[in-house]
Amino acid sequence: MTNYAIILAAGKGTRMKSNLPKVLHKVSGITMLEHVFRSVSAISPAKNITVIGHKAESVREVLQGKSEFALQTEQLGTGHAVMMAQEELAGLDGQTLVIAGDTPLITGESLQNLVDFHVNHKNVATILTATAEDPFGYGRIIRNQNGEVVKIIEQKDASEFEQQIKEINTGTYIFDNKRLFDALKDLNTNNAQGEYYLTDLISIFRQNGEKVGAFTLHEFEESLGVNDRAALAIVEDVMRRRINKKHMLNGVSFQNPKATYIDVDVEIAPDVIIEANVTLKGQTKISSGAVLTNGSYIVDSLIGENAVITNSMIESSKVERNVTVGPYAHLRPDSTLKKGAHVGNFVEVKASRLGENSKAGHLTYIGNAEVGSDVNFGAGTILANYDGQNKYTTVIGNNVFIGSNSTLIAPVELGDNALTAAGSVIAEDVPADAVAIARSHQVNKEGYARKKAHHPSQQ
Ligand code: UD1
Ligand code: MG
């Protein structure tokens, strides 16, 4: 039978106290809405409709090209939100998954299990439920003496007795598609919140004598719905544990997984060692044998085999194998360190390429540079790449030696094997094999210091 899916993402998320629509808050690097969309993809829906409303355009952008959209101009409740998909879905044969955009921990596997259960039991509606230690805030599942589900009652409408019930509605359901859109017509707003509750469909089906059921998750955790920032932090914590465990099972060592922050799309090869307080974000990939020490913060970057990154920040850059970075180095976007290169303490590299085995050990700025192999940057080298208006390129050949405290004023080119004397200000090109000395001559005034400074009484 054909599967369809509706993701509810039109709400503002008042309890988040945020300018950003709730479903656009991120968990481990991607929005809650993308987490939900990825899980939904596991059941291969023939049509996927995302209901958008509050700040619709920014929500649409996240799933542009992946989902169709239905606009809910006024947020009159979850039942009303589903009605908005009527044009796309009503009348089609098949079954429709409805899921809230604020439950990012529900897995694709659970959704597939829910579909299978629903089909096997020939239900008209099946609710995904869980048992909550603290069920406050969730809709509760009301069962009769035979254990059959009869209705869902919302927190705000629940009697004291009903509030004791620990079986909760995860906000995910699967419905016979045709019956879903028929029954939506029978919803009303006679409840504590004056909204069209999707949850009321269960009692409507029951009253019609139709078969409804519940499929219960083993772990409550998976069903966590994010309504405020406290829940967001809990969800982040659960997601982090899941991600880190996946990497550990793949052969990655973590010194302290509780304090290691890895986005969901980061790839890590086996035999990588990660110390505490490391953050890996975005589309980062770490190759085998790499060591990332405490405090390293790596965004959208590629780290090669056996590279060692010591307490450094790397953004949108590429570090090849056997490179060493840090401590306290900063690779800014669009930098490449070829194999065996070394960038040490208080070195900043921006939009530059450093050839194989080139080294900048200390206190150096390398910006907009093309650097050959086996180049040595002395301590305190500055590439002056900016005149206040434009950025210029510095080109450095192979095997160049740059003396400490040199300033290279771009645009400038240094040929292979060139050498600059310490303290030089290089404003003109240096040919290959040449030594450039660009500093004033030293003058020694014999006895002058003794006379002037150390024996003022003789003056
Ligand atoms: C809902 C369920 C509750 C369940 C809980 C699980 C109802 C009435 N209640 O409550 O039983 O335990 O989820 O997390 O369904 N939305 C719209 N349009 C609207 C209203 C909401 O698109 O008019 C979207 C929201 O953006 C959100 C989702 O629906 O993604 C759920 O809405 P929310 O307000 O969070 O419902 P809960 O109070 O959590
Ligand atoms: Mg919610």
Coordinates of C-alpha atoms and ligand atoms in Angstrom, one line a residue:
M1 CA 0.0 0.0 0.0
T2 CA 1.2 3.5 -0.7
N3 CA 2.5 5.6 2.1
Y4 CA 2.1 9.4 2.4
A5 CA 3.4 11.7 5.0
I6 CA 2.4 15.0 6.6
I7 CA 4.8 16.9 8.7
L8 CA 3.3 19.6 11.0
A9 CA 5.5 22.7 11.0
A10 CA 3.2 25.7 11.0
G11 CA 3.3 26.6 14.7
K12 CA 5.2 29.5 16.2
G13 CA 6.4 27.6 19.2
T14 CA 5.4 30.3 21.7
R15 CA 7.0 28.5 24.6
M16 CA 10.4 28.7 22.9
K17 CA 10.4 32.5 23.3
S18 CA 12.2 32.8 20.1
N19 CA 12.2 34.8 16.9
L20 CA 13.0 31.6 15.0
P21 CA 10.1 29.3 14.3
K22 CA 10.3 26.3 16.6
V23 CA 11.0 23.6 14.0
L24 CA 14.1 25.6 12.8
H25 CA 15.9 25.3 16.0
K26 CA 18.9 23.0 15.5
V27 CA 19.8 19.8 17.2
S28 CA 23.4 18.5 16.5
G29 CA 23.8 20.8 13.6
I30 CA 20.6 20.4 11.6
T31 CA 17.1 21.8 12.2
M32 CA 14.5 19.7 14.1
L33 CA 12.4 19.7 10.9
E34 CA 15.3 18.1 8.9
H35 CA 15.7 15.4 11.6
V36 CA 12.0 14.6 11.2
F37 CA 12.1 14.7 7.4
R38 CA 15.0 12.2 7.4
S39 CA 13.2 9.8 9.7
V40 CA 10.1 10.1 7.6
S41 CA 12.1 9.2 4.4
A42 CA 12.5 5.7 5.9
I43 CA 8.9 4.8 5.0
S44 CA 9.4 6.2 1.4
P45 CA 6.3 8.3 1.2
A46 CA 4.9 8.8 -2.4
K47 CA 4.0 12.3 -1.3
N48 CA 5.4 14.3 1.5
I49 CA 3.5 17.4 2.6
T50 CA 5.0 19.8 5.1
V51 CA 2.4 22.2 6.6
I52 CA 3.9 25.6 7.1
G53 CA 2.5 28.8 8.4
H54 CA 4.4 30.9 11.0
K55 CA 7.4 32.4 9.0
A56 CA 6.4 30.0 6.2
E57 CA 9.1 31.1 3.8
S58 CA 12.0 30.4 6.1
V59 CA 10.6 27.0 7.0
R60 CA 10.0 26.2 3.3
E61 CA 13.6 26.9 2.5
V62 CA 14.9 24.1 4.7
L63 CA 13.0 21.4 2.7
Q64 CA 12.8 23.1 -0.6
G65 CA 12.9 20.6 -3.4
K66 CA 12.4 17.7 -1.0
S67 CA 8.9 18.1 0.2
E68 CA 5.6 19.7 -1.0
F69 CA 4.1 22.4 1.1
A70 CA 0.6 23.3 2.4
L71 CA 0.0 26.7 3.9
Q72 CA -1.8 27.1 7.2
T73 CA -2.4 30.8 7.4
E74 CA -3.9 30.7 10.9
Q75 CA -2.7 28.2 13.5
L76 CA -6.0 26.8 14.7
G77 CA -4.6 23.5 15.9
T78 CA -3.0 20.3 14.8
G79 CA -6.3 19.0 13.3
H80 CA -6.7 22.1 11.3
A81 CA -3.1 21.8 10.2
V82 CA -3.7 18.4 8.7
M83 CA -6.8 19.7 6.9
M84 CA -4.5 22.0 4.9
A85 CA -3.1 18.9 3.1
Q86 CA -6.5 18.0 1.9
E87 CA -6.0 19.3 -1.7
E88 CA -2.9 17.2 -2.1
L89 CA -4.0 14.0 -0.5
A90 CA -7.8 13.6 0.1
G91 CA -9.3 10.7 -1.8
L92 CA -6.1 8.9 -2.4
D93 CA -5.8 5.2 -1.5
G94 CA -3.1 4.4 1.0
Q95 CA -2.1 5.4 4.5
T96 CA -0.8 8.6 5.8
L97 CA 1.8 9.2 8.5
V98 CA 1.2 12.4 10.5
I99 CA 4.2 13.6 12.6
A100 CA 5.0 16.8 14.5
G101 CA 8.0 18.8 13.3
D102 CA 9.1 19.1 17.0
T103 CA 9.9 15.5 17.7
P104 CA 13.4 15.1 16.2
L105 CA 14.4 11.9 18.1
I106 CA 11.8 9.6 16.5
T107 CA 13.8 7.2 14.3
G108 CA 13.0 6.0 10.8
E109 CA 13.1 2.5 12.2
S110 CA 10.3 3.2 14.6
L111 CA 8.2 4.8 11.9
Q112 CA 8.6 1.7 9.7
N113 CA 7.6 -0.5 12.7
L114 CA 4.6 1.7 13.2
V115 CA 3.5 1.3 9.5
D116 CA 4.0 -2.5 9.7
F117 CA 2.0 -2.7 12.9
H118 CA -0.8 -0.6 11.4
V119 CA -1.0 -2.7 8.3
N120 CA -0.9 -6.0 10.2
H121 CA -3.7 -4.9 12.5
K122 CA -5.8 -3.5 9.7
N123 CA -6.4 -0.3 11.8
V124 CA -8.0 2.9 10.6
A125 CA -5.7 4.8 12.9
T126 CA -2.6 3.8 14.9
I127 CA -1.0 6.1 17.5
L128 CA 2.7 6.0 18.3
T129 CA 2.8 6.0 22.1
A130 CA 5.4 5.9 24.8
T131 CA 5.5 5.5 28.6
A132 CA 6.7 8.7 30.3
E133 CA 8.1 8.9 33.8
D134 CA 6.8 12.5 33.8
P135 CA 4.0 12.7 31.3
F136 CA 3.2 16.4 32.0
G137 CA 2.4 18.4 28.9
Y138 CA 1.7 15.4 26.6
G139 CA -1.7 14.1 25.5
R140 CA -2.6 10.9 27.5
I141 CA -3.8 7.6 26.0
I142 CA -7.2 6.5 27.5
R143 CA -7.8 2.8 27.3
N144 CA -11.0 0.8 28.3
Q145 CA -11.1 -2.2 30.6
N146 CA -10.1 -4.4 27.7
G147 CA -7.0 -2.4 27.1
E148 CA -8.3 -0.9 23.9
V149 CA -7.5 2.7 23.0
V150 CA -10.6 4.9 23.2
K151 CA -9.3 8.4 23.0
I152 CA -6.5 10.9 23.6
I153 CA -7.0 13.6 26.2
E154 CA -4.8 16.7 26.2
Q155 CA -2.9 17.8 29.3
K156 CA -5.1 21.0 29.6
D157 CA -8.3 19.0 29.3
A158 CA -7.3 16.1 31.5
S159 CA -9.0 15.3 34.9
E160 CA -6.7 14.7 37.9
F161 CA -7.3 11.0 37.4
E162 CA -6.4 11.2 33.7
Q163 CA -3.2 13.1 34.5
Q164 CA -1.9 10.1 36.4
I165 CA -1.7 8.1 33.1
K166 CA 1.8 7.7 31.9
E167 CA 1.1 6.4 28.4
I168 CA 1.5 9.5 26.2
N169 CA 0.8 10.5 22.6
T170 CA 4.1 11.1 20.8
G171 CA 2.2 13.2 18.2
T172 CA 2.9 10.6 15.5
Y173 CA 0.1 8.6 13.9
I174 CA -0.7 6.6 10.8
F175 CA -4.2 6.8 9.3
D176 CA -6.1 5.3 6.5
N177 CA -5.8 8.3 4.1
K178 CA -9.4 8.5 2.9
R179 CA -10.9 8.0 6.4
L180 CA -8.5 10.7 7.8
F181 CA -9.8 13.4 5.5
D182 CA -13.4 12.3 6.0
A183 CA -13.2 12.3 9.8
L184 CA -11.4 15.7 9.9
K185 CA -14.7 17.3 9.0
D186 CA -16.1 16.2 12.3
L187 CA -13.6 18.0 14.5
N188 CA -14.7 20.9 16.6
T189 CA -13.0 23.4 19.0
N190 CA -14.9 22.5 22.2
N191 CA -11.8 22.1 24.4
A192 CA -9.6 24.0 26.8
Q193 CA -7.4 25.5 24.0
G194 CA -10.3 26.3 21.6
E195 CA -8.3 24.5 18.8
Y196 CA -9.0 21.7 16.3
Y197 CA -7.2 18.8 18.0
L198 CA -6.0 16.1 15.7
T199 CA -6.1 13.9 18.7
D200 CA -9.9 14.0 18.7
L201 CA -9.9 11.8 15.6
I202 CA -9.3 8.7 17.8
S203 CA -12.6 9.0 19.6
I204 CA -14.4 9.9 16.4
F205 CA -13.2 6.7 14.8
R206 CA -14.1 4.7 17.9
Q207 CA -17.6 6.1 17.9
N208 CA -18.0 5.0 14.3
G209 CA -16.9 1.5 15.4
E210 CA -13.7 1.7 13.5
K211 CA -10.5 0.0 14.6
V212 CA -7.8 2.1 16.2
G213 CA -4.7 0.9 18.0
A214 CA -1.4 2.0 19.6
F215 CA 2.1 1.0 18.9
T216 CA 4.3 1.7 21.9
L217 CA 8.0 2.8 21.7
H218 CA 10.4 1.0 24.0
E219 CA 12.2 4.2 24.9
F220 CA 10.3 7.3 26.0
E221 CA 13.3 9.3 25.1
E222 CA 12.7 8.9 21.4
S223 CA 9.3 10.6 21.6
L224 CA 10.6 13.8 23.3
G225 CA 8.6 16.7 22.0
V226 CA 10.4 20.1 22.1
N227 CA 8.2 22.8 23.4
D228 CA 10.7 24.9 25.3
R229 CA 14.5 25.4 25.5
A230 CA 14.8 23.0 28.5
A231 CA 13.4 20.2 26.3
L232 CA 15.7 21.3 23.4
A233 CA 18.8 20.9 25.6
I234 CA 17.6 17.4 26.7
V235 CA 17.0 16.4 23.0
E236 CA 20.5 17.7 22.1
D237 CA 22.0 15.6 24.9
V238 CA 20.2 12.5 23.7
M239 CA 21.2 13.1 20.1
R240 CA 24.8 13.7 21.1
R241 CA 24.9 10.3 23.0
R242 CA 23.4 8.6 19.9
I243 CA 25.9 10.1 17.5
N244 CA 28.9 9.5 19.8
K245 CA 27.9 5.9 20.4
K246 CA 27.6 5.3 16.6
H247 CA 31.2 6.6 16.2
M248 CA 32.5 4.5 19.1
L249 CA 31.0 1.4 17.6
N250 CA 32.7 2.3 14.3
G251 CA 36.1 2.4 16.0
V252 CA 36.6 5.9 17.2
S253 CA 38.0 6.5 20.7
F254 CA 36.5 9.2 22.9
Q255 CA 38.3 10.4 26.0
N256 CA 35.0 11.8 27.3
P257 CA 32.0 11.4 25.1
K258 CA 29.8 13.5 27.4
A259 CA 31.9 16.5 26.5
T260 CA 32.4 15.9 22.8
Y261 CA 30.1 17.7 20.4
I262 CA 29.7 16.1 16.9
D263 CA 27.1 17.2 14.4
V264 CA 25.0 14.6 12.8
D265 CA 26.6 14.7 9.3
V266 CA 30.2 14.5 10.4
E267 CA 32.1 11.5 9.2
I268 CA 34.9 9.9 11.2
A269 CA 37.1 7.0 10.2
P270 CA 38.1 4.2 12.6
D271 CA 41.2 4.7 14.8
V272 CA 40.6 8.4 15.3
I273 CA 41.3 9.6 18.8
I274 CA 39.2 12.5 20.2
E275 CA 39.9 14.1 23.5
A276 CA 37.4 16.0 25.6
N277 CA 35.9 19.4 24.6
V278 CA 36.2 18.8 20.9
T279 CA 33.5 20.1 18.6
L280 CA 33.1 18.9 15.1
K281 CA 30.5 20.7 13.0
G282 CA 28.8 20.7 9.6
Q283 CA 30.2 18.6 6.8
T284 CA 33.5 17.8 8.6
K285 CA 35.3 14.5 7.7
I286 CA 38.1 13.1 9.8
S287 CA 40.5 10.4 8.4
S288 CA 41.9 7.4 10.1
G289 CA 44.7 7.9 12.7
A290 CA 44.0 11.5 13.3
V291 CA 44.2 12.8 16.8
L292 CA 42.1 15.8 17.9
T293 CA 43.1 17.1 21.3
N294 CA 41.2 19.0 23.9
G295 CA 39.6 22.2 22.7
S296 CA 39.8 21.6 19.0
Y297 CA 36.9 23.2 17.1
I298 CA 36.5 22.1 13.5
V299 CA 33.8 23.3 11.1
D300 CA 33.1 22.0 7.5
S301 CA 36.7 20.8 7.1
L302 CA 38.6 17.7 5.9
I303 CA 41.3 16.3 8.2
G304 CA 43.8 13.9 6.6
E305 CA 45.2 10.6 7.9
N306 CA 47.4 10.8 11.0
A307 CA 47.0 14.6 11.3
V308 CA 47.3 15.9 14.8
I309 CA 45.1 18.9 15.7
T310 CA 46.0 20.4 19.0
N311 CA 43.6 22.8 20.6
S312 CA 42.9 24.7 17.4
M313 CA 40.1 26.1 15.3
I314 CA 39.7 25.1 11.7
E315 CA 37.0 26.4 9.4
S316 CA 36.1 25.3 5.9
S317 CA 39.6 24.1 5.2
K318 CA 41.6 21.1 4.2
V319 CA 44.4 19.5 6.2
E320 CA 46.2 16.7 4.5
R321 CA 47.8 13.6 6.0
N322 CA 50.6 13.9 8.6
V323 CA 49.9 17.6 9.1
T324 CA 50.2 19.1 12.6
V325 CA 48.2 22.1 13.7
G326 CA 48.5 24.0 17.0
P327 CA 48.3 24.5 19.8
Y328 CA 46.3 27.6 19.4
A329 CA 46.3 27.9 15.6
H330 CA 43.4 29.2 13.5
L331 CA 42.8 28.1 10.0
R332 CA 40.2 30.4 8.4
P333 CA 38.0 29.4 5.4
D334 CA 39.6 28.2 2.2
S335 CA 43.0 27.1 3.5
T336 CA 44.8 24.0 2.5
L337 CA 47.8 22.5 4.3
K338 CA 49.5 19.9 2.1
K339 CA 50.8 16.7 3.6
G340 CA 53.4 17.0 6.4
A341 CA 52.9 20.8 6.8
H342 CA 53.0 22.3 10.3
V343 CA 51.2 25.3 11.7
G344 CA 52.1 26.0 15.3
N345 CA 51.1 28.3 18.1
F346 CA 49.4 31.6 17.4
V347 CA 49.5 31.2 13.6
E348 CA 46.6 32.3 11.5
V349 CA 46.1 31.0 8.0
K350 CA 43.4 32.4 5.7
A351 CA 42.5 31.5 2.1
S352 CA 46.0 30.2 1.5
R353 CA 47.8 27.0 0.4
L354 CA 50.8 25.7 2.2
G355 CA 52.8 23.1 0.2
E356 CA 54.1 19.8 1.5
N357 CA 56.3 20.0 4.6
S358 CA 56.1 23.8 4.8
K359 CA 56.2 25.1 8.3
A360 CA 55.0 28.2 10.2
G361 CA 55.8 27.4 13.8
H362 CA 55.0 30.6 15.7
L363 CA 53.2 33.9 15.7
T364 CA 52.6 34.2 12.0
Y365 CA 49.8 35.5 9.7
I366 CA 49.4 33.9 6.3
G367 CA 46.6 35.4 4.2
N368 CA 45.8 35.0 0.5
A369 CA 49.0 33.2 -0.2
E370 CA 50.2 30.4 -2.5
V371 CA 53.1 28.8 -0.7
G372 CA 55.3 26.0 -2.2
S373 CA 56.8 23.0 -0.4
D374 CA 59.5 23.0 2.3
V375 CA 59.0 26.7 3.1
N376 CA 60.0 27.9 6.5
F377 CA 58.3 30.9 8.0
G378 CA 60.3 32.5 10.9
A379 CA 58.5 33.5 14.0
G380 CA 56.5 36.7 13.6
T381 CA 56.2 36.7 9.8
I382 CA 53.3 38.8 8.6
L383 CA 51.8 38.7 5.1
A384 CA 50.4 42.2 4.7
N385 CA 47.7 41.3 2.2
Y386 CA 45.3 44.2 2.7
D387 CA 45.7 47.9 1.9
G388 CA 42.4 48.9 3.5
Q389 CA 40.4 48.3 0.3
N390 CA 41.6 45.2 -1.5
K391 CA 43.2 41.9 -0.7
Y392 CA 46.4 40.9 -2.6
T393 CA 48.1 37.6 -3.2
T394 CA 51.6 36.6 -2.0
V395 CA 53.3 33.8 -4.0
I396 CA 56.1 31.9 -2.4
G397 CA 58.1 29.3 -4.3
N398 CA 59.6 26.0 -2.9
N399 CA 62.2 25.8 -0.3
V400 CA 62.0 29.5 0.6
F401 CA 63.3 30.6 4.0
I402 CA 61.6 33.6 5.6
G403 CA 63.5 35.2 8.4
S404 CA 61.8 36.0 11.6
N405 CA 59.8 39.2 11.8
S406 CA 59.6 39.6 8.0
T407 CA 56.7 41.6 6.6
L408 CA 55.8 40.6 3.0
I409 CA 53.7 43.4 1.4
A410 CA 51.4 41.8 -1.2
P411 CA 51.2 41.6 -4.1
V412 CA 54.7 40.1 -4.0
E413 CA 56.4 37.0 -5.2
L414 CA 59.4 35.1 -3.8
G415 CA 61.2 32.7 -6.2
D416 CA 62.3 29.1 -5.2
N417 CA 65.1 28.9 -2.6
A418 CA 64.9 32.6 -1.9
L419 CA 65.7 33.9 1.6
T420 CA 64.6 37.0 3.5
A421 CA 66.7 38.4 6.3
A422 CA 65.1 38.7 9.7
G423 CA 63.2 41.9 10.2
S424 CA 62.9 42.6 6.5
V425 CA 60.0 44.5 5.0
I426 CA 59.7 42.9 1.5
A427 CA 57.8 45.2 -0.9
E428 CA 59.4 44.0 -4.1
D429 CA 59.6 40.5 -5.7
V430 CA 62.6 38.4 -4.7
P431 CA 64.1 36.3 -7.5
A432 CA 64.8 32.6 -7.1
D433 CA 68.0 31.8 -5.1
A434 CA 68.4 35.4 -3.9
V435 CA 68.7 36.8 -0.4
A436 CA 66.7 39.9 0.3
I437 CA 67.7 42.2 3.1
A438 CA 65.3 45.0 3.6
R439 CA 66.1 46.7 6.9
S440 CA 68.2 49.6 7.9
H441 CA 71.9 49.1 8.8
Q442 CA 72.9 48.8 12.3
V443 CA 75.0 51.6 13.8
N444 CA 77.0 50.9 16.9
K445 CA 78.1 53.9 18.9
E446 CA 81.0 52.8 21.1
G447 CA 80.8 53.7 24.8
Y448 CA 77.6 55.7 24.2
A449 CA 75.4 53.6 26.3
R450 CA 77.7 53.6 29.2
K451 CA 78.1 57.3 29.2
K452 CA 74.5 58.2 28.6
A453 CA 72.4 55.7 30.4
H454 CA 74.3 53.9 33.1
H455 CA 76.2 56.8 34.7
P456 CA 73.9 59.8 34.7
S457 CA 76.1 61.3 37.5
Q458 CA 78.9 61.9 34.9
Q459 CA 76.8 64.1 32.7
Ligands
UD1_1 C1 0.7 17.7 20.6 C2 -0.4 16.7 20.8 C3 -0.2 16.0 22.1 C4 1.1 15.2 22.0 C5 2.3 16.2 21.7 C6 3.5 15.4 21.4 C7 -2.4 17.8 19.8 C8 -3.7 18.5 20.1 N1 -1.7 17.5 20.9 O1 0.7 18.6 21.6 O2 -1.2 15.0 22.3 O3 1.4 14.6 23.2 O4 2.0 16.9 20.5 O5 4.7 16.2 21.2 O6 -2.2 17.4 18.7 N2 1.2 22.8 14.5 C9 0.8 23.3 13.3 N3 -0.3 24.1 13.2 C10 -1.1 24.3 14.3 C11 -0.7 23.8 15.6 C12 0.5 23.1 15.7 O7 1.4 23.1 12.3 O8 -2.1 25.0 14.2 C13 2.4 22.0 14.6 C14 3.5 22.7 15.4 O9 4.3 23.4 14.6 C15 4.3 21.5 16.0 C16 3.2 20.4 16.0 O10 2.1 20.8 15.2 O11 5.3 21.0 15.1 C17 2.7 20.1 17.4 O12 2.2 21.3 18.0 P1 2.4 21.6 19.5 O13 1.8 23.0 19.7 O14 3.8 21.5 19.9 O15 1.5 20.5 20.2 P2 1.7 19.9 21.6 O16 1.1 20.9 22.6 O17 3.1 19.5 21.9
MG2 MG 4.8 19.9 20.9

